[in-house]
C-alpha cells in the first residue's frame, strides 16, 4: 500500500540536515571506497572526448571532485550551497577550487569543458523557473560543445511502482563511538512533481532528535530531453543502468542498457555550438 505521508515522531524538534552539517557522517553513511561515482563520470567524459576543465555542481564533500583532480588529472572546480560541505572538501579532498554558491545563480571565472551533476544534484531545482535558471548558468559557463554529465533519480520509475514509498527505511551510522539511527519516509507530492523526504535522526549520546525535510524534482526521460533541447543541448546518452548507484553498480567497460525505467537516470548532453 502506498502511504502518502507518515508523520515524523513528535520528539523530533530540531530541523536541520545532520549529514550536511556533519559531512564526515555523510561519507560514512554513503561510502564509496572504490570512487565508483567519480570513475563513472570520468569514463563518460573520456568516452565523449571532454577536455580537462570540469565543474562539479553540487560537489558535496568533494570526494568525487578530489578523485577527478588527483587521479584522473583533470582541473576541477567544485560548487555547493553548504558551507560545511565546502569546508570539509577543502580539508579532506584538496586540489580542486571550491566555492559556496547556488547552482541557479552563480558566476565563476572562465569556462569549462564539462559540468557534472551527480547524486541527483540537478533535482534540487524544484520548479521550471529553477531549471531554466540552472540551464542558463550552464550555457554561460560551458564552452561551445561542452558536456553536461548527470546522474539522478528517474521520475519514470515511480509510474505505477511504490516499493520505495510503502514503508519507512531505517539505517544507522557510527562515528566516534556515537551511533546515529535514521528513519526515512518518502512520498510523492504530485502537484509539485516532487519526491519529498522526511528523515528523523536519533543518537545514543542523549542529543536531541533531528528532523530533516528535503525534496527532489521528478523528471521523466522525455521531459528532460525537451528541456535540454530548449536550452541548446543535444542528448548523447540517456539510460537507467548501469551507474554508480544502480544494482549491480557500474564497472569499468560496462555498456549502458537501452531502457529508462530504473530507479536512476544517467545523462550525457552536449551544448550545441552557437
PDB file of C-alpha atoms in Angstrom:
ATOM      1  CA  UNK A   1       0.000   0.000   0.000  1.00  0.00           C
ATOM      2  CA  UNK A   2       1.330   3.453  -0.946  1.00  0.00           C
ATOM      3  CA  UNK A   3       1.041   5.675   2.099  1.00  0.00           C
ATOM      4  CA  UNK A   4       1.088   9.289   1.021  1.00  0.00           C
ATOM      5  CA  UNK A   5       2.796  10.522   4.160  1.00  0.00           C
ATOM      6  CA  UNK A   6       3.878   9.212   7.550  1.00  0.00           C
ATOM      7  CA  UNK A   7       4.213  11.865  10.219  1.00  0.00           C
ATOM      8  CA  UNK A   8       7.582  12.103  11.990  1.00  0.00           C
ATOM      9  CA  UNK A   9       7.869  11.266  15.668  1.00  0.00           C
ATOM     10  CA  UNK A  10       6.721  14.165  17.902  1.00  0.00           C
ATOM     11  CA  UNK A  11      10.061  14.190  19.742  1.00  0.00           C
ATOM     12  CA  UNK A  12      11.934  15.310  16.617  1.00  0.00           C
ATOM     13  CA  UNK A  13      12.286  19.015  17.364  1.00  0.00           C
ATOM     14  CA  UNK A  14      15.470  20.289  15.714  1.00  0.00           C
ATOM     15  CA  UNK A  15      15.122  20.934  11.973  1.00  0.00           C
ATOM     16  CA  UNK A  16      18.385  20.676  10.076  1.00  0.00           C
ATOM     17  CA  UNK A  17      20.286  18.320   7.802  1.00  0.00           C
ATOM     18  CA  UNK A  18      22.556  16.233  10.016  1.00  0.00           C
ATOM     19  CA  UNK A  19      24.552  14.803   7.090  1.00  0.00           C
ATOM     20  CA  UNK A  20      25.095  18.231   5.525  1.00  0.00           C
ATOM     21  CA  UNK A  21      26.038  19.771   8.862  1.00  0.00           C
ATOM     22  CA  UNK A  22      28.489  16.926   9.528  1.00  0.00           C
ATOM     23  CA  UNK A  23      29.990  15.821   6.199  1.00  0.00           C
ATOM     24  CA  UNK A  24      32.116  13.129   7.839  1.00  0.00           C
ATOM     25  CA  UNK A  25      28.841  11.353   8.677  1.00  0.00           C
ATOM     26  CA  UNK A  26      27.715  11.707   5.064  1.00  0.00           C
ATOM     27  CA  UNK A  27      30.809   9.885   3.818  1.00  0.00           C
ATOM     28  CA  UNK A  28      30.296   7.128   6.391  1.00  0.00           C
ATOM     29  CA  UNK A  29      26.595   6.771   5.601  1.00  0.00           C
ATOM     30  CA  UNK A  30      27.204   6.743   1.827  1.00  0.00           C
ATOM     31  CA  UNK A  31      30.629   5.131   1.423  1.00  0.00           C
ATOM     32  CA  UNK A  32      32.280   4.918  -1.980  1.00  0.00           C
ATOM     33  CA  UNK A  33      35.663   3.316  -1.253  1.00  0.00           C
ATOM     34  CA  UNK A  34      36.278   2.497  -4.918  1.00  0.00           C
ATOM     35  CA  UNK A  35      35.296   6.027  -6.074  1.00  0.00           C
ATOM     36  CA  UNK A  36      32.728   4.445  -8.380  1.00  0.00           C
ATOM     37  CA  UNK A  37      30.832   7.708  -8.958  1.00  0.00           C
ATOM     38  CA  UNK A  38      33.966   9.615  -9.933  1.00  0.00           C
ATOM     39  CA  UNK A  39      35.249   6.790 -12.131  1.00  0.00           C
ATOM     40  CA  UNK A  40      31.874   6.526 -13.882  1.00  0.00           C
ATOM     41  CA  UNK A  41      31.862  10.288 -14.507  1.00  0.00           C
ATOM     42  CA  UNK A  42      35.421  10.178 -15.838  1.00  0.00           C
ATOM     43  CA  UNK A  43      34.522   7.301 -18.155  1.00  0.00           C
ATOM     44  CA  UNK A  44      31.648   9.366 -19.596  1.00  0.00           C
ATOM     45  CA  UNK A  45      33.966  12.348 -20.063  1.00  0.00           C
ATOM     46  CA  UNK A  46      36.586  10.212 -21.800  1.00  0.00           C
ATOM     47  CA  UNK A  47      34.067   8.389 -23.992  1.00  0.00           C
ATOM     48  CA  UNK A  48      32.696  11.702 -25.258  1.00  0.00           C
ATOM     49  CA  UNK A  49      36.139  13.332 -25.508  1.00  0.00           C
ATOM     50  CA  UNK A  50      35.635  16.139 -22.998  1.00  0.00           C
ATOM     51  CA  UNK A  51      38.507  18.492 -22.250  1.00  0.00           C
ATOM     52  CA  UNK A  52      40.191  18.632 -18.835  1.00  0.00           C
ATOM     53  CA  UNK A  53      38.381  21.595 -17.197  1.00  0.00           C
ATOM     54  CA  UNK A  54      35.453  20.299 -15.138  1.00  0.00           C
ATOM     55  CA  UNK A  55      32.865  21.976 -12.906  1.00  0.00           C
ATOM     56  CA  UNK A  56      31.293  19.707 -10.272  1.00  0.00           C
ATOM     57  CA  UNK A  57      27.910  21.263  -9.371  1.00  0.00           C
ATOM     58  CA  UNK A  58      26.597  20.102  -6.014  1.00  0.00           C
ATOM     59  CA  UNK A  59      30.039  18.706  -5.211  1.00  0.00           C
ATOM     60  CA  UNK A  60      29.116  17.873  -1.601  1.00  0.00           C
ATOM     61  CA  UNK A  61      32.052  16.578   0.410  1.00  0.00           C
ATOM     62  CA  UNK A  62      34.422  16.905  -2.554  1.00  0.00           C
ATOM     63  CA  UNK A  63      35.093  13.172  -2.712  1.00  0.00           C
ATOM     64  CA  UNK A  64      34.390  12.913  -6.456  1.00  0.00           C
ATOM     65  CA  UNK A  65      35.983  16.257  -7.325  1.00  0.00           C
ATOM     66  CA  UNK A  66      39.131  15.336  -5.405  1.00  0.00           C
ATOM     67  CA  UNK A  67      39.500  11.990  -7.187  1.00  0.00           C
ATOM     68  CA  UNK A  68      38.960  13.545 -10.613  1.00  0.00           C
ATOM     69  CA  UNK A  69      41.582  16.194  -9.846  1.00  0.00           C
ATOM     70  CA  UNK A  70      44.112  13.931  -8.142  1.00  0.00           C
ATOM     71  CA  UNK A  71      43.772  10.652 -10.040  1.00  0.00           C
ATOM     72  CA  UNK A  72      42.182  11.486 -13.396  1.00  0.00           C
ATOM     73  CA  UNK A  73      44.379  14.554 -13.867  1.00  0.00           C
ATOM     74  CA  UNK A  74      41.512  16.965 -14.502  1.00  0.00           C
ATOM     75  CA  UNK A  75      41.352  20.600 -13.445  1.00  0.00           C
ATOM     76  CA  UNK A  76      38.262  20.606 -11.232  1.00  0.00           C
ATOM     77  CA  UNK A  77      36.155  23.345  -9.677  1.00  0.00           C
ATOM     78  CA  UNK A  78      33.519  22.382  -7.112  1.00  0.00           C
ATOM     79  CA  UNK A  79      30.430  24.355  -6.114  1.00  0.00           C
ATOM     80  CA  UNK A  80      27.976  23.534  -3.328  1.00  0.00           C
ATOM     81  CA  UNK A  81      25.414  25.508  -1.333  1.00  0.00           C
ATOM     82  CA  UNK A  82      26.590  24.076   2.022  1.00  0.00           C
ATOM     83  CA  UNK A  83      29.479  25.937   3.693  1.00  0.00           C
ATOM     84  CA  UNK A  84      30.114  22.886   5.916  1.00  0.00           C
ATOM     85  CA  UNK A  85      30.455  20.619   2.876  1.00  0.00           C
ATOM     86  CA  UNK A  86      32.835  23.036   1.169  1.00  0.00           C
ATOM     87  CA  UNK A  87      34.959  23.378   4.323  1.00  0.00           C
ATOM     88  CA  UNK A  88      35.168  19.567   4.507  1.00  0.00           C
ATOM     89  CA  UNK A  89      36.060  19.326   0.817  1.00  0.00           C
ATOM     90  CA  UNK A  90      38.894  21.843   1.166  1.00  0.00           C
ATOM     91  CA  UNK A  91      40.263  19.987   4.182  1.00  0.00           C
ATOM     92  CA  UNK A  92      39.772  16.327   3.185  1.00  0.00           C
ATOM     93  CA  UNK A  93      39.847  16.400  -0.628  1.00  0.00           C
ATOM     94  CA  UNK A  94      42.195  19.251  -1.569  1.00  0.00           C
ATOM     95  CA  UNK A  95      43.212  20.171  -5.088  1.00  0.00           C
ATOM     96  CA  UNK A  96      40.050  21.488  -6.731  1.00  0.00           C
ATOM     97  CA  UNK A  97      38.990  25.117  -6.327  1.00  0.00           C
ATOM     98  CA  UNK A  98      35.874  25.004  -4.119  1.00  0.00           C
ATOM     99  CA  UNK A  99      33.150  27.652  -3.910  1.00  0.00           C
ATOM    100  CA  UNK A 100      29.961  28.109  -1.908  1.00  0.00           C
ATOM    101  CA  UNK A 101      27.090  29.001  -4.217  1.00  0.00           C
ATOM    102  CA  UNK A 102      23.627  28.306  -5.580  1.00  0.00           C
ATOM    103  CA  UNK A 103      23.570  26.327  -8.829  1.00  0.00           C
ATOM    104  CA  UNK A 104      20.694  28.501 -10.058  1.00  0.00           C
ATOM    105  CA  UNK A 105      22.630  31.747  -9.617  1.00  0.00           C
ATOM    106  CA  UNK A 106      26.422  31.576  -9.711  1.00  0.00           C
ATOM    107  CA  UNK A 107      29.218  33.189 -11.685  1.00  0.00           C
ATOM    108  CA  UNK A 108      32.704  31.684 -11.858  1.00  0.00           C
ATOM    109  CA  UNK A 109      35.699  32.853 -13.852  1.00  0.00           C
ATOM    110  CA  UNK A 110      36.377  31.213 -17.188  1.00  0.00           C
ATOM    111  CA  UNK A 111      34.514  28.440 -18.955  1.00  0.00           C
ATOM    112  CA  UNK A 112      34.536  24.675 -18.592  1.00  0.00           C
ATOM    113  CA  UNK A 113      34.760  21.672 -20.888  1.00  0.00           C
ATOM    114  CA  UNK A 114      32.205  19.758 -18.825  1.00  0.00           C
ATOM    115  CA  UNK A 115      29.784  20.144 -15.927  1.00  0.00           C
ATOM    116  CA  UNK A 116      28.924  17.271 -13.583  1.00  0.00           C
ATOM    117  CA  UNK A 117      25.662  16.996 -11.625  1.00  0.00           C
ATOM    118  CA  UNK A 118      25.949  13.731  -9.681  1.00  0.00           C
ATOM    119  CA  UNK A 119      23.770  12.151  -6.985  1.00  0.00           C
ATOM    120  CA  UNK A 120      20.571  13.948  -8.086  1.00  0.00           C
ATOM    121  CA  UNK A 121      22.092  17.410  -7.583  1.00  0.00           C
ATOM    122  CA  UNK A 122      20.181  18.664 -10.639  1.00  0.00           C
ATOM    123  CA  UNK A 123      16.869  17.661  -9.000  1.00  0.00           C
ATOM    124  CA  UNK A 124      17.251  20.233  -6.215  1.00  0.00           C
ATOM    125  CA  UNK A 125      15.922  22.615  -8.843  1.00  0.00           C
ATOM    126  CA  UNK A 126      12.278  22.105  -7.890  1.00  0.00           C
ATOM    127  CA  UNK A 127      10.440  24.421 -10.283  1.00  0.00           C
ATOM    128  CA  UNK A 128      10.538  25.070 -14.018  1.00  0.00           C
ATOM    129  CA  UNK A 129      11.991  28.503 -13.258  1.00  0.00           C
ATOM    130  CA  UNK A 130      14.756  26.849 -11.204  1.00  0.00           C
ATOM    131  CA  UNK A 131      15.588  24.516 -14.084  1.00  0.00           C
ATOM    132  CA  UNK A 132      15.588  27.367 -16.600  1.00  0.00           C
ATOM    133  CA  UNK A 133      17.959  29.311 -14.354  1.00  0.00           C
ATOM    134  CA  UNK A 134      20.290  26.312 -13.968  1.00  0.00           C
ATOM    135  CA  UNK A 135      20.481  25.629 -17.697  1.00  0.00           C
ATOM    136  CA  UNK A 136      21.106  29.316 -18.291  1.00  0.00           C
ATOM    137  CA  UNK A 137      24.085  29.153 -15.921  1.00  0.00           C
ATOM    138  CA  UNK A 138      25.330  26.033 -17.713  1.00  0.00           C
ATOM    139  CA  UNK A 139      25.187  27.774 -21.106  1.00  0.00           C
ATOM    140  CA  UNK A 140      27.132  30.689 -19.639  1.00  0.00           C
ATOM    141  CA  UNK A 141      29.861  28.520 -18.099  1.00  0.00           C
ATOM    142  CA  UNK A 142      30.311  25.776 -20.715  1.00  0.00           C
ATOM    143  CA  UNK A 143      32.487  26.164 -23.753  1.00  0.00           C
ATOM    144  CA  UNK A 144      30.670  25.506 -27.052  1.00  0.00           C
ATOM    145  CA  UNK A 145      30.461  21.758 -27.438  1.00  0.00           C
ATOM    146  CA  UNK A 146      30.935  21.255 -23.685  1.00  0.00           C
ATOM    147  CA  UNK A 147      29.294  18.338 -21.878  1.00  0.00           C
ATOM    148  CA  UNK A 148      26.712  18.004 -19.154  1.00  0.00           C
ATOM    149  CA  UNK A 149      27.074  14.676 -17.325  1.00  0.00           C
ATOM    150  CA  UNK A 150      24.350  13.988 -14.764  1.00  0.00           C
ATOM    151  CA  UNK A 151      23.189  11.116 -12.569  1.00  0.00           C
ATOM    152  CA  UNK A 152      19.843  11.344 -10.782  1.00  0.00           C
ATOM    153  CA  UNK A 153      16.653   9.687  -9.649  1.00  0.00           C
ATOM    154  CA  UNK A 154      14.343   8.730 -12.501  1.00  0.00           C
ATOM    155  CA  UNK A 155      10.782  10.057 -12.431  1.00  0.00           C
ATOM    156  CA  UNK A 156       9.623   7.239 -14.731  1.00  0.00           C
ATOM    157  CA  UNK A 157      10.459   4.691 -12.017  1.00  0.00           C
ATOM    158  CA  UNK A 158       7.513   5.944  -9.935  1.00  0.00           C
ATOM    159  CA  UNK A 159       4.906   5.395 -12.660  1.00  0.00           C
ATOM    160  CA  UNK A 160       2.937   2.587 -11.023  1.00  0.00           C
ATOM    161  CA  UNK A 161       5.741   1.474  -8.693  1.00  0.00           C
ATOM    162  CA  UNK A 162       5.663   2.063  -4.948  1.00  0.00           C
ATOM    163  CA  UNK A 163       8.374  -0.098  -3.349  1.00  0.00           C
ATOM    164  CA  UNK A 164      10.357   2.955  -2.234  1.00  0.00           C
ATOM    165  CA  UNK A 165       7.217   4.565  -0.785  1.00  0.00           C
ATOM    166  CA  UNK A 166       5.435   1.745   1.031  1.00  0.00           C
ATOM    167  CA  UNK A 167       7.343   1.640   4.323  1.00  0.00           C
ATOM    168  CA  UNK A 168       9.885   3.646   6.327  1.00  0.00           C
ATOM    169  CA  UNK A 169      13.544   2.787   5.898  1.00  0.00           C
ATOM    170  CA  UNK A 170      15.891   2.518   8.882  1.00  0.00           C
ATOM    171  CA  UNK A 171      19.666   2.961   8.688  1.00  0.00           C
ATOM    172  CA  UNK A 172      22.477   3.685  11.110  1.00  0.00           C
ATOM    173  CA  UNK A 173      25.966   5.128  11.122  1.00  0.00           C
ATOM    174  CA  UNK A 174      28.525   5.141  13.956  1.00  0.00           C
ATOM    175  CA  UNK A 175      31.119   7.868  14.350  1.00  0.00           C
ATOM    176  CA  UNK A 176      33.480   8.463  17.281  1.00  0.00           C
ATOM    177  CA  UNK A 177      31.588   5.987  19.430  1.00  0.00           C
ATOM    178  CA  UNK A 178      28.144   7.507  18.815  1.00  0.00           C
ATOM    179  CA  UNK A 179      25.522   5.619  16.808  1.00  0.00           C
ATOM    180  CA  UNK A 180      23.031   7.666  14.803  1.00  0.00           C
ATOM    181  CA  UNK A 181      19.846   5.902  13.654  1.00  0.00           C
ATOM    182  CA  UNK A 182      17.701   7.335  10.868  1.00  0.00           C
ATOM    183  CA  UNK A 183      14.072   6.748   9.909  1.00  0.00           C
ATOM    184  CA  UNK A 184      13.343   7.825   6.329  1.00  0.00           C
ATOM    185  CA  UNK A 185       9.930   8.231   4.710  1.00  0.00           C
ATOM    186  CA  UNK A 186       9.396   9.128   1.039  1.00  0.00           C
ATOM    187  CA  UNK A 187       6.180  10.288  -0.602  1.00  0.00           C
ATOM    188  CA  UNK A 188       5.100  11.896  -3.854  1.00  0.00           C
ATOM    189  CA  UNK A 189       3.863  15.480  -3.992  1.00  0.00           C
ATOM    190  CA  UNK A 190       2.003  15.017  -7.270  1.00  0.00           C
ATOM    191  CA  UNK A 191       1.008  18.650  -7.827  1.00  0.00           C
ATOM    192  CA  UNK A 192       4.596  19.882  -7.443  1.00  0.00           C
ATOM    193  CA  UNK A 193       6.079  16.791  -9.181  1.00  0.00           C
ATOM    194  CA  UNK A 194       8.400  16.309  -6.223  1.00  0.00           C
ATOM    195  CA  UNK A 195       9.659  13.283  -4.331  1.00  0.00           C
ATOM    196  CA  UNK A 196       9.599  14.505  -0.725  1.00  0.00           C
ATOM    197  CA  UNK A 197      11.549  13.015   2.152  1.00  0.00           C
ATOM    198  CA  UNK A 198      11.355  13.261   5.929  1.00  0.00           C
ATOM    199  CA  UNK A 199      14.369  11.819   7.722  1.00  0.00           C
ATOM    200  CA  UNK A 200      14.421  11.692  11.526  1.00  0.00           C
ATOM    201  CA  UNK A 201      17.682  11.069  13.365  1.00  0.00           C
ATOM    202  CA  UNK A 202      18.162   9.778  16.925  1.00  0.00           C
ATOM    203  CA  UNK A 203      21.534   9.142  18.561  1.00  0.00           C
ATOM    204  CA  UNK A 204      22.600   7.178  21.634  1.00  0.00           C
ATOM    205  CA  UNK A 205      24.551  10.047  23.219  1.00  0.00           C
ATOM    206  CA  UNK A 206      21.499  11.884  24.548  1.00  0.00           C
ATOM    207  CA  UNK A 207      21.487  14.586  21.869  1.00  0.00           C
ATOM    208  CA  UNK A 208      18.059  15.903  20.797  1.00  0.00           C
ATOM    209  CA  UNK A 209      16.498  14.161  17.797  1.00  0.00           C
ATOM    210  CA  UNK A 210      16.933  15.872  14.453  1.00  0.00           C
ATOM    211  CA  UNK A 211      14.348  16.039  11.676  1.00  0.00           C
ATOM    212  CA  UNK A 212      15.309  16.776   8.069  1.00  0.00           C
ATOM    213  CA  UNK A 213      12.998  17.683   5.190  1.00  0.00           C
ATOM    214  CA  UNK A 214      14.158  17.595   1.578  1.00  0.00           C
ATOM    215  CA  UNK A 215      12.776  17.009  -1.902  1.00  0.00           C
ATOM    216  CA  UNK A 216      13.797  16.208  -5.470  1.00  0.00           C
ATOM    217  CA  UNK A 217      12.105  17.227  -8.704  1.00  0.00           C
ATOM    218  CA  UNK A 218      10.894  14.160 -10.571  1.00  0.00           C
ATOM    219  CA  UNK A 219      11.886  14.478 -14.217  1.00  0.00           C
ATOM    220  CA  UNK A 220      10.842  11.988 -16.873  1.00  0.00           C
ATOM    221  CA  UNK A 221      13.192  10.999 -19.708  1.00  0.00           C
ATOM    222  CA  UNK A 222      11.197  12.701 -22.473  1.00  0.00           C
ATOM    223  CA  UNK A 223      10.639  15.803 -20.345  1.00  0.00           C
ATOM    224  CA  UNK A 224      14.378  16.006 -19.726  1.00  0.00           C
ATOM    225  CA  UNK A 225      15.115  15.667 -23.443  1.00  0.00           C
ATOM    226  CA  UNK A 226      12.722  18.541 -24.170  1.00  0.00           C
ATOM    227  CA  UNK A 227      14.201  20.827 -21.506  1.00  0.00           C
ATOM    228  CA  UNK A 228      17.705  20.218 -22.787  1.00  0.00           C
ATOM    229  CA  UNK A 229      16.715  20.841 -26.405  1.00  0.00           C
ATOM    230  CA  UNK A 230      15.010  24.117 -25.473  1.00  0.00           C
ATOM    231  CA  UNK A 231      18.222  25.252 -23.785  1.00  0.00           C
ATOM    232  CA  UNK A 232      20.505  24.322 -26.667  1.00  0.00           C
ATOM    233  CA  UNK A 233      21.725  20.852 -25.651  1.00  0.00           C
ATOM    234  CA  UNK A 234      21.789  17.648 -27.673  1.00  0.00           C
ATOM    235  CA  UNK A 235      21.352  14.429 -25.711  1.00  0.00           C
ATOM    236  CA  UNK A 236      24.142  11.965 -26.467  1.00  0.00           C
ATOM    237  CA  UNK A 237      23.185   9.274 -23.938  1.00  0.00           C
ATOM    238  CA  UNK A 238      20.226   8.715 -21.620  1.00  0.00           C
ATOM    239  CA  UNK A 239      19.822   5.390 -19.823  1.00  0.00           C
ATOM    240  CA  UNK A 240      18.864   3.886 -16.497  1.00  0.00           C
ATOM    241  CA  UNK A 241      21.643   1.372 -15.829  1.00  0.00           C
ATOM    242  CA  UNK A 242      24.357   0.680 -15.018  1.00  0.00           C
ATOM    243  CA  UNK A 243      25.580   3.612 -12.951  1.00  0.00           C
ATOM    244  CA  UNK A 244      27.314   4.352  -9.655  1.00  0.00           C
ATOM    245  CA  UNK A 245      24.121   3.859  -7.593  1.00  0.00           C
ATOM    246  CA  UNK A 246      22.434   1.050  -9.527  1.00  0.00           C
ATOM    247  CA  UNK A 247      22.348  -2.594  -8.507  1.00  0.00           C
ATOM    248  CA  UNK A 248      24.598  -4.038  -9.730  1.00  0.00           C
ATOM    249  CA  UNK A 249      26.749  -0.916  -9.928  1.00  0.00           C
ATOM    250  CA  UNK A 250      28.671   0.238 -12.956  1.00  0.00           C
ATOM    251  CA  UNK A 251      32.098  -1.296 -13.540  1.00  0.00           C
ATOM    252  CA  UNK A 252      34.873  -0.288 -15.932  1.00  0.00           C
ATOM    253  CA  UNK A 253      33.894  -1.070 -19.501  1.00  0.00           C
ATOM    254  CA  UNK A 254      30.189  -1.671 -18.785  1.00  0.00           C
ATOM    255  CA  UNK A 255      27.860  -0.567 -21.561  1.00  0.00           C
ATOM    256  CA  UNK A 256      24.510   1.170 -20.895  1.00  0.00           C
ATOM    257  CA  UNK A 257      21.197  -0.631 -21.109  1.00  0.00           C
ATOM    258  CA  UNK A 258      18.600   0.518 -23.609  1.00  0.00           C
ATOM    259  CA  UNK A 259      15.742   1.037 -21.136  1.00  0.00           C
ATOM    260  CA  UNK A 260      14.933   4.049 -18.944  1.00  0.00           C
ATOM    261  CA  UNK A 261      12.557   2.877 -16.206  1.00  0.00           C
ATOM    262  CA  UNK A 262      15.015   2.013 -13.434  1.00  0.00           C
ATOM    263  CA  UNK A 263      15.435   3.997 -10.229  1.00  0.00           C
ATOM    264  CA  UNK A 264      18.353   6.019 -11.610  1.00  0.00           C
ATOM    265  CA  UNK A 265      18.788   8.038 -14.784  1.00  0.00           C
ATOM    266  CA  UNK A 266      22.163   8.774 -16.416  1.00  0.00           C
ATOM    267  CA  UNK A 267      22.616  11.605 -18.884  1.00  0.00           C
ATOM    268  CA  UNK A 268      25.284  12.927 -21.216  1.00  0.00           C
ATOM    269  CA  UNK A 269      24.364  16.038 -23.274  1.00  0.00           C
ATOM    270  CA  UNK A 270      26.417  18.396 -25.414  1.00  0.00           C
ATOM    271  CA  UNK A 271      25.951  22.149 -25.620  1.00  0.00           C
ATOM    272  CA  UNK A 272      25.356  22.971 -29.253  1.00  0.00           C
ATOM    273  CA  UNK A 273      27.815  25.449 -30.776  1.00  0.00           C
ATOM    274  CA  UNK A 274      26.263  28.888 -31.105  1.00  0.00           C
TER     275      UNK A 274
END
